[in-house]
Amino acid sequence: MASLKGILLLLALIIAGSISVSAADDTRMDGAGSPKYPNCSNDFQLVKVNYWVDGVDQGSITAGTARFGALLPASAEQTSRLPAVFTDPLSGCSASLSKLNQSVALCTRGDCTYIAKAEAVQTSGAAALIIIHDREELPEMVCSEDDTGLNITIPVVSIMKSDGDTINKSMTTGKRVELLLYSPQRPPIDYSVIFVWLIAVGTVVAASLWSDLVGCQQKIEHYSEMSPKNSAAVSPGKNDSEDEVVDISVKTAVLFVFSASALLLLLFFFMETWFIWILIVLFCTGGVEGMHYCISGILLRLCCSCGRKTVKMPFLGEVSILSLLVSVFCVAFAVFWAVERRSDYAWIGQDVLGICFMISVLQIVRLPNVKVATALLCCAFVYDIFWVFLSPYIFHRSVMVTVARGDDAGGEAIPMVLRFPRLMDPWGGYDMLGFGDIIFPGLLLSFSRRFDKANKKGSASGYFLWLAIGYGLGMFLTYVGLYLMDGQGQPALLYLVPCTLGTTVVLGLIRGELKDLWGRGSDSESAMKPSGEA
């Protein structure tokens, strides 16, 4: 039973910890590897195309600029809307037979170069050119070395095929379509990172202090509440909670790197909808368990006698009424989130399920000493850096960032991340933080809290307070890196591991307690004795 429990918890740790990155989940144009030439050196920018049909506002679609052409204003107030006209021929590869004067010309991708299209419609008097791409992506419209002496003075942008079909449908029915193009700038940093920081630090601290917050009587009793009561099966004098706690070993730490890497590659190469649905089901299952654990603990803290009333259920036998009601609520919550997961407010449910799951994991899985913590966090440190920063040299894209954003998932998203909407960004999107960036440092903070309690240390003389400050500093440095690297996804453990594990080692050396931390923690409390090993 202990080995099965260890395997299941290791699997949960691998799945939850495989995503360990801080990034922005939004629409972007990279173009870092695209060449620049004289008169063809514009940065790629996103463009908002507001459009009206017979004077009725239809919202906006997203477009992308070219390396060449005039720059667009940053706000809608600095430009005006113009009539939309399709070129004739539709490819826009030659002078248009349709009148384009002071209009926004639209053409299909065709066979000629982007520059040939721009020169043709500019000659015909168009004020701007929109190229409808033949795929569901924004192409990088670049020049070649032979394109010298360019004189493109109109804005040139591209839109995806589906957006072009929408505009075309309105125009072919004889309706008047007007377009307005502008390119709002992203703020250097969004206020949402403050809330992500607060959520991350709050989750780690709450998980470490959970036994103090809800009282020791909870233990991990929600697992037994939904099981048939069978007191005869419990050995006299044995603490039930000890059967539910699993210590990580050095072998587990090393195994994590290879297992999580294999899972990450599977997601990268086979990110189909059905695969994402498997992760969604697993996420909901873990989230329901976590919510049940957290809600039950809080309610039992407020009303200790509430869990004593029981009822007989088919197949389950005698179960706690409180546990049953909480279970029904948690399942309904997870199902509602799964159904509404693409809505604008779904991030709230995802964060609630994720936070509860991580809190429950950090009560069950633990580090026995700093030796194992060093092995685990150093392995996670290398894993995070490789799959975020080094994987593009092999796979041409950052594997971790691609998987976390769900770039190839057909609109689905990986659920094992915390998300918060970007409040000040005109392009919307979310700031994300992988579960691994909370769970792995959280294991060390939980250990430091147990060590402080076992050795009766105060806040200043202990380790937990300083590690919590170190974690907050590491998260702050993560967002500094995100800002300095212009929004490129950051391996958060690059900053969190030195700020937490490094703080532990330095304090241990200064206080002469590193040997105790490294080898055995403290033997004075049963809470520090391993009750199982994963």
Short mmCIF file of N, CA, C and O in Angstrom, two decimals, residues 284 287-296 323-336 353:
data_model
loop_
_atom_site.label_atom_id
_atom_site.label_comp_id
_atom_site.label_asym_id
_atom_site.label_seq_id
_atom_site.Cartn_x
_atom_site.Cartn_y
_atom_site.Cartn_z
N CYS A 284 -8.58 18.07 -12.68
CA CYS A 284 -9.84 18.18 -11.94
C CYS A 284 -9.88 17.19 -10.77
O CYS A 284 -10.35 17.53 -9.68
N GLY A 287 -7.61 18.57 -8.22
CA GLY A 287 -8.22 19.78 -7.68
C GLY A 287 -9.36 19.48 -6.73
O GLY A 287 -9.51 20.15 -5.70
N VAL A 288 -10.18 18.47 -7.05
CA VAL A 288 -11.28 18.08 -6.16
C VAL A 288 -10.73 17.57 -4.84
O VAL A 288 -11.22 17.94 -3.76
N GLU A 289 -9.71 16.73 -4.89
CA GLU A 289 -9.08 16.24 -3.66
C GLU A 289 -8.53 17.39 -2.83
O GLU A 289 -8.69 17.44 -1.61
N GLY A 290 -7.85 18.33 -3.53
CA GLY A 290 -7.27 19.46 -2.82
C GLY A 290 -8.32 20.37 -2.21
O GLY A 290 -8.18 20.81 -1.06
N MET A 291 -9.39 20.66 -2.95
CA MET A 291 -10.46 21.50 -2.41
C MET A 291 -11.13 20.84 -1.22
O MET A 291 -11.44 21.49 -0.22
N HIS A 292 -11.35 19.52 -1.32
CA HIS A 292 -11.97 18.78 -0.21
C HIS A 292 -11.11 18.88 1.03
O HIS A 292 -11.60 19.12 2.14
N TYR A 293 -9.81 18.72 0.82
CA TYR A 293 -8.88 18.79 1.95
C TYR A 293 -8.90 20.17 2.60
O TYR A 293 -8.99 20.30 3.83
N CYS A 294 -8.81 21.22 1.77
CA CYS A 294 -8.73 22.58 2.31
C CYS A 294 -10.04 23.02 2.96
O CYS A 294 -10.05 23.57 4.07
N ILE A 295 -11.16 22.79 2.27
CA ILE A 295 -12.45 23.23 2.81
C ILE A 295 -12.80 22.46 4.08
O ILE A 295 -13.26 23.04 5.07
N SER A 296 -12.57 21.14 4.05
CA SER A 296 -12.85 20.33 5.25
C SER A 296 -12.01 20.80 6.43
O SER A 296 -12.50 20.90 7.56
N SER A 323 -18.12 15.67 5.07
CA SER A 323 -17.24 15.27 3.98
C SER A 323 -18.03 15.02 2.70
O SER A 323 -17.59 15.39 1.61
N LEU A 324 -19.20 14.43 2.82
CA LEU A 324 -20.03 14.13 1.66
C LEU A 324 -20.50 15.42 0.98
O LEU A 324 -20.43 15.56 -0.24
N LEU A 325 -20.98 16.38 1.78
CA LEU A 325 -21.46 17.64 1.22
C LEU A 325 -20.32 18.43 0.55
O LEU A 325 -20.50 18.99 -0.53
N VAL A 326 -19.16 18.43 1.21
CA VAL A 326 -18.01 19.13 0.64
C VAL A 326 -17.58 18.47 -0.66
O VAL A 326 -17.25 19.14 -1.64
N SER A 327 -17.63 17.15 -0.71
CA SER A 327 -17.25 16.42 -1.93
C SER A 327 -18.16 16.77 -3.09
O SER A 327 -17.70 16.99 -4.22
N VAL A 328 -19.45 16.82 -2.83
CA VAL A 328 -20.41 17.17 -3.89
C VAL A 328 -20.13 18.58 -4.42
O VAL A 328 -20.12 18.82 -5.64
N PHE A 329 -19.88 19.53 -3.51
CA PHE A 329 -19.58 20.89 -3.92
C PHE A 329 -18.30 20.93 -4.76
O PHE A 329 -18.25 21.60 -5.81
N CYS A 330 -17.27 20.23 -4.33
CA CYS A 330 -15.98 20.25 -5.03
C CYS A 330 -16.10 19.65 -6.43
O CYS A 330 -15.53 20.18 -7.40
N VAL A 331 -16.81 18.54 -6.55
CA VAL A 331 -17.00 17.91 -7.86
C VAL A 331 -17.78 18.85 -8.78
O VAL A 331 -17.43 19.03 -9.96
N ALA A 332 -18.84 19.47 -8.26
CA ALA A 332 -19.63 20.40 -9.07
C ALA A 332 -18.77 21.60 -9.51
O ALA A 332 -18.88 22.06 -10.66
N PHE A 333 -17.92 22.09 -8.62
CA PHE A 333 -17.04 23.21 -8.94
C PHE A 333 -16.09 22.83 -10.08
O PHE A 333 -15.90 23.60 -11.03
N ALA A 334 -15.48 21.65 -9.98
CA ALA A 334 -14.53 21.21 -11.01
C ALA A 334 -15.22 20.98 -12.35
O ALA A 334 -14.68 21.35 -13.41
N VAL A 335 -16.40 20.40 -12.33
CA VAL A 335 -17.15 20.17 -13.57
C VAL A 335 -17.52 21.50 -14.22
O VAL A 335 -17.39 21.67 -15.45
N PHE A 336 -17.96 22.46 -13.41
CA PHE A 336 -18.32 23.78 -13.94
C PHE A 336 -17.11 24.44 -14.58
O PHE A 336 -17.21 25.04 -15.66
N LEU A 353 -8.66 25.68 -7.95
CA LEU A 353 -8.37 24.24 -7.98
C LEU A 353 -6.86 24.00 -7.85
O LEU A 353 -6.43 23.09 -7.12
#
